[in-house]
mmCIF file of C-alpha atoms in Angstrom:
data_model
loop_
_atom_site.group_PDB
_atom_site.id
_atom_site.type_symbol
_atom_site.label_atom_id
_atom_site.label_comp_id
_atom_site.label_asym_id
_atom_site.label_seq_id
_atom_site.Cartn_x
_atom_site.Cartn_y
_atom_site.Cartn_z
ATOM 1 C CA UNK B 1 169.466 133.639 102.113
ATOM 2 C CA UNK B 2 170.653 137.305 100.958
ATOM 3 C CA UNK B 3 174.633 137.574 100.608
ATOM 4 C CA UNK B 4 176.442 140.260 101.756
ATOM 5 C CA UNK B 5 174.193 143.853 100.400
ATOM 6 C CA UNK B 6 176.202 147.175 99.690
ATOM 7 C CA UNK B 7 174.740 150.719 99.644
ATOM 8 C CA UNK B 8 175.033 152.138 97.265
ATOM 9 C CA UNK B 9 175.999 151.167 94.332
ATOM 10 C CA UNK B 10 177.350 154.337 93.227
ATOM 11 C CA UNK B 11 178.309 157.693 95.104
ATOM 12 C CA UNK B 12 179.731 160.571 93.082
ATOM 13 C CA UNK B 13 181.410 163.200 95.934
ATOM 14 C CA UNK B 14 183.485 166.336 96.020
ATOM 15 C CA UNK B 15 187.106 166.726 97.122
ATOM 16 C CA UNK B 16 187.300 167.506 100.807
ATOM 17 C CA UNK B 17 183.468 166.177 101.290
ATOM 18 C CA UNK B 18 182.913 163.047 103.376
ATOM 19 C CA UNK B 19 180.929 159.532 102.533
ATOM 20 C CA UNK B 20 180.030 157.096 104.075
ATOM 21 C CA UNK B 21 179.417 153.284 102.871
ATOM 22 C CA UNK B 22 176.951 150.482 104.375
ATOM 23 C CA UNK B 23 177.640 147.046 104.596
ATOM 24 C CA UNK B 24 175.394 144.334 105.606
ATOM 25 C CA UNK B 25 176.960 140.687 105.658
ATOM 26 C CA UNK B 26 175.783 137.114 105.031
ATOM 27 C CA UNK B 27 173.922 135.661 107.305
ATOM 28 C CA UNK B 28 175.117 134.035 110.180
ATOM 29 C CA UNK B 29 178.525 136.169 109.727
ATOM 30 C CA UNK B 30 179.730 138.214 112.210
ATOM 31 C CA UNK B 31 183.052 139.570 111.071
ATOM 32 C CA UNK B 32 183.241 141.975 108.095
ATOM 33 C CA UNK B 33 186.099 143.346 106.642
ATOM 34 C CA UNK B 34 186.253 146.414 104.064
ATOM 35 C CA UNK B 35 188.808 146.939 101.290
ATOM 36 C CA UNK B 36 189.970 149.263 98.722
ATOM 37 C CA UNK B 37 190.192 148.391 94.899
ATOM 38 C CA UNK B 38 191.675 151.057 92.166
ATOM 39 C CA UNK B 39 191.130 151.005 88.623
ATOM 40 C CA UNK B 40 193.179 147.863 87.771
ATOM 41 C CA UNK B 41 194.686 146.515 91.062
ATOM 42 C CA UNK B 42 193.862 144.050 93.697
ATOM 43 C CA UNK B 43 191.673 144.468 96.273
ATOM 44 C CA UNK B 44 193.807 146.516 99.668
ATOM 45 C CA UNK B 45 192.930 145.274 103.251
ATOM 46 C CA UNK B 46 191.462 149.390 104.949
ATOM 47 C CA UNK B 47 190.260 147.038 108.201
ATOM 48 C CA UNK B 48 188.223 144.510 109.875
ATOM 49 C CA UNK B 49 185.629 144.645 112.781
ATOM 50 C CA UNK B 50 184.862 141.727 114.900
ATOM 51 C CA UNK B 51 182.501 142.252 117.957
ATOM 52 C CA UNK B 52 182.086 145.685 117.170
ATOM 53 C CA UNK B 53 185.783 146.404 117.607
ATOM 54 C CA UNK B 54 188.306 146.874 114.795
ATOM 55 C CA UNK B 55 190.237 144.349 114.968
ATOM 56 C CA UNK B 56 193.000 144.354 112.495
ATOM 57 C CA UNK B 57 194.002 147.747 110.137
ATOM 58 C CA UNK B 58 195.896 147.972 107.200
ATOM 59 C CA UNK B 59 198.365 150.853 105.530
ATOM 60 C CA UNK B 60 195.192 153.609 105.409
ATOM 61 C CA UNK B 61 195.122 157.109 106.994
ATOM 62 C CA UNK B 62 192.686 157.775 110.090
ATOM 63 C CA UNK B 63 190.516 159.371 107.407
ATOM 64 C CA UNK B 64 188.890 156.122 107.139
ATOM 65 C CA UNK B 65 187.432 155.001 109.903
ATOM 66 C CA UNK B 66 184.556 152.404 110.891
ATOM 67 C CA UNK B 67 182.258 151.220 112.751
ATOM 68 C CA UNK B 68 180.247 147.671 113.434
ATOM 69 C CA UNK B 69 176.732 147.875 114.538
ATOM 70 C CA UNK B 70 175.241 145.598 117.452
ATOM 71 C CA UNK B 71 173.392 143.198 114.209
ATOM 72 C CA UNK B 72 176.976 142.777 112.762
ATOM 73 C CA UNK B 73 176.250 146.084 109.573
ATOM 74 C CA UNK B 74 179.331 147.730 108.741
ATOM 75 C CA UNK B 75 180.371 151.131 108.018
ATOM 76 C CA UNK B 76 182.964 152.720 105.950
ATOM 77 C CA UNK B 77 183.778 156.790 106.519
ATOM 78 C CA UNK B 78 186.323 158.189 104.714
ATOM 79 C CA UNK B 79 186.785 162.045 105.607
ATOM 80 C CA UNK B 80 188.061 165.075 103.133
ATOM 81 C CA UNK B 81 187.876 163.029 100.113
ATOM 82 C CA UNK B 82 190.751 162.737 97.930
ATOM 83 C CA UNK B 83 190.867 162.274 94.097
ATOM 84 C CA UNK B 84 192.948 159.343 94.468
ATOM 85 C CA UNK B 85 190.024 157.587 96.927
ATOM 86 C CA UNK B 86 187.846 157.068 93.634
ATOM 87 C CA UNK B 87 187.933 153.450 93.730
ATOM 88 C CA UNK B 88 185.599 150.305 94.054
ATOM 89 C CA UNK B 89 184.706 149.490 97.816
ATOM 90 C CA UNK B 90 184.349 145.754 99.030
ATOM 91 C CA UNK B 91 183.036 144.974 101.923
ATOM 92 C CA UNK B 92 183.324 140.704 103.030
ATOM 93 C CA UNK B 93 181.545 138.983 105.428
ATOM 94 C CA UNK B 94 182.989 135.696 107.368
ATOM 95 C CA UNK B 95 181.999 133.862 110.437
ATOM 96 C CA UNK B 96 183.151 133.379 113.733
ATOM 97 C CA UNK B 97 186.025 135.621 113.058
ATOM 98 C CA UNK B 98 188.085 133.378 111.363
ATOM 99 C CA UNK B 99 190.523 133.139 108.514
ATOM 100 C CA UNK B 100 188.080 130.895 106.278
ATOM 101 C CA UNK B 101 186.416 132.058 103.267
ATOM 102 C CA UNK B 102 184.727 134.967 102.728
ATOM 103 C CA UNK B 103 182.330 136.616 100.743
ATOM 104 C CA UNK B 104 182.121 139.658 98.904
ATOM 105 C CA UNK B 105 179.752 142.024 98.187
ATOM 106 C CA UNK B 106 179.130 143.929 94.419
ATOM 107 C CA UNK B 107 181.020 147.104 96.179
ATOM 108 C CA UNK B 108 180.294 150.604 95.849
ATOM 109 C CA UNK B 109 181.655 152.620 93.298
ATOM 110 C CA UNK B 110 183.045 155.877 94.650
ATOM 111 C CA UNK B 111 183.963 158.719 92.099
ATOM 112 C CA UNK B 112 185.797 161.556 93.846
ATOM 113 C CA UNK B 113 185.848 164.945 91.455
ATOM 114 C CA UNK A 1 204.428 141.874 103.662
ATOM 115 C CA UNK A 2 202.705 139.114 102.203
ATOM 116 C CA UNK A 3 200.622 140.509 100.006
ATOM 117 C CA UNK A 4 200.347 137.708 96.926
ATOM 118 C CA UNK A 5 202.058 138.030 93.244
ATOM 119 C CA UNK A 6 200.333 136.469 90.324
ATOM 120 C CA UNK A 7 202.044 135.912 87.191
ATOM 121 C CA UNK A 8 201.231 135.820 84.280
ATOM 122 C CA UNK A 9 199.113 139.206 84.322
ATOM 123 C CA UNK A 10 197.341 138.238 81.326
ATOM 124 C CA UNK A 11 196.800 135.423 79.486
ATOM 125 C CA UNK A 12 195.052 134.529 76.776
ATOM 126 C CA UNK A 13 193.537 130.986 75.348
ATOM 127 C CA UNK A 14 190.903 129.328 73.488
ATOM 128 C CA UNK A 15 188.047 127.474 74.621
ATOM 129 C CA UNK A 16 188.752 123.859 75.523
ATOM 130 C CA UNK A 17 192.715 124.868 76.764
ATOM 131 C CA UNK A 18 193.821 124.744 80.321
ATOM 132 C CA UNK A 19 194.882 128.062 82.024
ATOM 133 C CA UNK A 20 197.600 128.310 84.514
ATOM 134 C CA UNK A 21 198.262 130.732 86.300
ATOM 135 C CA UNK A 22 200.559 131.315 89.436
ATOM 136 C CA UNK A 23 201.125 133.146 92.578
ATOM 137 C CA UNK A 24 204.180 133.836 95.287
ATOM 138 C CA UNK A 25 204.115 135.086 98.828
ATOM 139 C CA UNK A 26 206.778 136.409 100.985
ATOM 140 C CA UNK A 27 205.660 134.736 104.551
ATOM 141 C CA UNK A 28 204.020 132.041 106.697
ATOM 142 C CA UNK A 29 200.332 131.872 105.939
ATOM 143 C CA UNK A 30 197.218 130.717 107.718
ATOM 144 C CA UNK A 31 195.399 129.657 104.417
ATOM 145 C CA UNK A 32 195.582 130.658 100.922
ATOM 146 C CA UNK A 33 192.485 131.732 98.679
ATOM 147 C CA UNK A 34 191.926 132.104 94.990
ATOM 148 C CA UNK A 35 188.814 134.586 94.058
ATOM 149 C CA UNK A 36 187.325 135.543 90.399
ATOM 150 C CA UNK A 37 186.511 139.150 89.596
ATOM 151 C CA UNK A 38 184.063 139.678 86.636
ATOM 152 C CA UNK A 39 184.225 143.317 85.140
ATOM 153 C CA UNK A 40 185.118 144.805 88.179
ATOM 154 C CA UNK A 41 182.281 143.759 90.621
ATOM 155 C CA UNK A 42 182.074 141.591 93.535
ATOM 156 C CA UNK A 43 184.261 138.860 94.054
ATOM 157 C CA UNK A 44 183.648 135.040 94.454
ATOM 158 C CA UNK A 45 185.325 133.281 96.304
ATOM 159 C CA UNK A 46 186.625 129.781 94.544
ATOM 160 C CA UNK A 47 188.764 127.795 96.608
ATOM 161 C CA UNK A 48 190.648 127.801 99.864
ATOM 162 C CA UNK A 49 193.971 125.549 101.029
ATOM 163 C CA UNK A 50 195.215 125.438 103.958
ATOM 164 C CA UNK A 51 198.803 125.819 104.834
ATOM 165 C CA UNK A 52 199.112 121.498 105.614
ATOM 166 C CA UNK A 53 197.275 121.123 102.276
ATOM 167 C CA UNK A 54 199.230 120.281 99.325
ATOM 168 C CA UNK A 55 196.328 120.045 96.412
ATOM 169 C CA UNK A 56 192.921 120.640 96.295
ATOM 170 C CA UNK A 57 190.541 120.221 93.506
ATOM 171 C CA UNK A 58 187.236 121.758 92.969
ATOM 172 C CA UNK A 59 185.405 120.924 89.699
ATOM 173 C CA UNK A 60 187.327 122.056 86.959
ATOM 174 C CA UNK A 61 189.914 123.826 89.137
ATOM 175 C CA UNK A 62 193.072 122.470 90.960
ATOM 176 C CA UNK A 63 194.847 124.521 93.427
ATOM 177 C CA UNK A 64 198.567 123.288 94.699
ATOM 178 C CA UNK A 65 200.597 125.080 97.337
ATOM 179 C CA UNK A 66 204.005 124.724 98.001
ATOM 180 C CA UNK A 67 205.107 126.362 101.251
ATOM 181 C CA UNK A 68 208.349 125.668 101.251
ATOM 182 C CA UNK A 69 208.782 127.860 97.944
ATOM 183 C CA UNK A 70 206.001 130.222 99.480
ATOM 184 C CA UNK A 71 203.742 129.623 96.115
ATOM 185 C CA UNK A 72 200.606 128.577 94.985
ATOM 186 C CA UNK A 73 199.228 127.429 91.387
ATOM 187 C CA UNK A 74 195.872 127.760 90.204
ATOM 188 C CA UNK A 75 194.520 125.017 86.961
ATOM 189 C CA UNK A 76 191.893 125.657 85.456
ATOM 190 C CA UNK A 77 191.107 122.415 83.107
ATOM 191 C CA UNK A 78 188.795 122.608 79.653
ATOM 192 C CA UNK A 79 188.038 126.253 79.833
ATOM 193 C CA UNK A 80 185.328 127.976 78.615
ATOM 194 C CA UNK A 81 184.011 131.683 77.895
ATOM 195 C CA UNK A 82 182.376 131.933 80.983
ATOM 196 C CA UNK A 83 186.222 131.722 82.696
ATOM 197 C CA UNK A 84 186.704 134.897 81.243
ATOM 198 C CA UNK A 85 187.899 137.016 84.470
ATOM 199 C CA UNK A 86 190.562 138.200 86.808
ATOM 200 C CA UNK A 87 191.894 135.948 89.494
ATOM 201 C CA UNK A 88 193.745 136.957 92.404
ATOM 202 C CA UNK A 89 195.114 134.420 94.881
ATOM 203 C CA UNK A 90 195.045 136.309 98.747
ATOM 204 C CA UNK A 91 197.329 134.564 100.869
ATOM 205 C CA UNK A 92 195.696 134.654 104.472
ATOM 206 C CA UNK A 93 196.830 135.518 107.709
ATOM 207 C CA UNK A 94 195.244 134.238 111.218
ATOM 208 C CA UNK A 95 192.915 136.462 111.444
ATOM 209 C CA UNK A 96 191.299 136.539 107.883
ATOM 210 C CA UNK A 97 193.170 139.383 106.602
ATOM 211 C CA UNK A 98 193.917 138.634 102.893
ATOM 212 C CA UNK A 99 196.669 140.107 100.692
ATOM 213 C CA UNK A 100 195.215 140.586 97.467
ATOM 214 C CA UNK A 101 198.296 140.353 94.559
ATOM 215 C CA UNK A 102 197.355 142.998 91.235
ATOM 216 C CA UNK A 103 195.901 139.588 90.399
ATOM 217 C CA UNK A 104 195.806 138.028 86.369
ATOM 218 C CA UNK A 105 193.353 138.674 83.431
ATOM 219 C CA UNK A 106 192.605 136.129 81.640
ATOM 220 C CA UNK A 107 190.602 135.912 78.417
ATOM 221 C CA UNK A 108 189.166 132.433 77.078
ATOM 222 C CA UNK A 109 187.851 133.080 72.917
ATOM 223 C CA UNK A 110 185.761 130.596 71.392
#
């Protein structure tokens, strides 16, 4: 049973340019959620899509934006990079849409220059 | 906001020593979770208590909440290299959102 995949592993971009992450979660999940991690911090909530709808959104501009595909894959676009978006991207999977446990992926390591 | 808190930031121990490490919140939770981050990859998920639960143990960890005092404690008992990690605890709302603290390092030495 594969976890929850990320592509890629690691994306070097330009300021200004745009990027966009995959996500595909466990199986059997059907909720994934995507957050931000700096160098050195905790994990940030950007949002969550359930049902192919985003659900809940945390404190990030409409630069980042989503989307939830009909087999429950995940996307992360983040538009006119900024330096300070260089950061480690999670992506977690859960089921049902509940608050229960859920699992990460390895994340994708975004370097903006 | 109740994004979690873990103190200490760091800590470090030898093999065989129990680690402690704790973590506040500012309001009512769903759930609370404790994950491990190695190196600054994925994270695993190790233990979830719900907001009737008092304790919960899990192998070599034990994880008490107090919601009253809006905190949560996570042991971990007869430590060993392998422990060497971050932790964050991510206190949980209803709808799964969790509120990752700046978490704690912690080093175990042989």
């Amino acid at each position: 049973d594969a976890g929850v995949t990320q592509s890629p592993t690691h994306l070097i971009k330009t300021r200004g340019q745009q990027v966009t992450l995959r996500c595909s979660p466990k199986s059997g999940h059907d909720t994934v959620s995507w957050y931000q991690q700096a160098l050195g911090q905790g994990p940030q909530f950007i949002f969550q899509y359930y049902e192919e709808e985003e659900r809940q959104r945390g404190n990030f501009p409409d630069r980042f934006s989503g989307h939830q595909f009909p087999n429950y894959s995940s996307e992360l676009n983040v538009n006119a990079l900024l330096l300070g978006d260089s950061a480690l991207y999670l992506c977690a999977s859960s089921a049902g849409g509940s608050p229960y446990e859920q699992y990460f992926g390895p994340g994708t390591r975004l370097t903006v220059t | 906001s109740q994004q979690g808190e873990e103190d200490p930031q760091a800590l470090s121990i030898q093999e065989g020593e129990n680690a402690t490490m704790n973590c506040s919140y500012k309001t009512s939770i769903n759930n609370l979770q404790w994950y491990r981050q190695n190196s600054g990859r994925g994270l695993v998920h190790l233990i979830l208590i719900r907001s009737n639960e008092r304790e919960k143990h899990s192998g070599r960890l034990r994880v008490t909440l107090d919601t009253s005092k809006k905190s949560s404690s996570l042991l971990i008992t007869a430590s060993r290299a392998a422990d060497t990690a971050s932790y964050f605890c991510a206190p949980t709302d209803s709808w799964g959102k969790l509120q990752f603290g700046a978490g704690t390092q912690v080093v175990v030495t042989p």
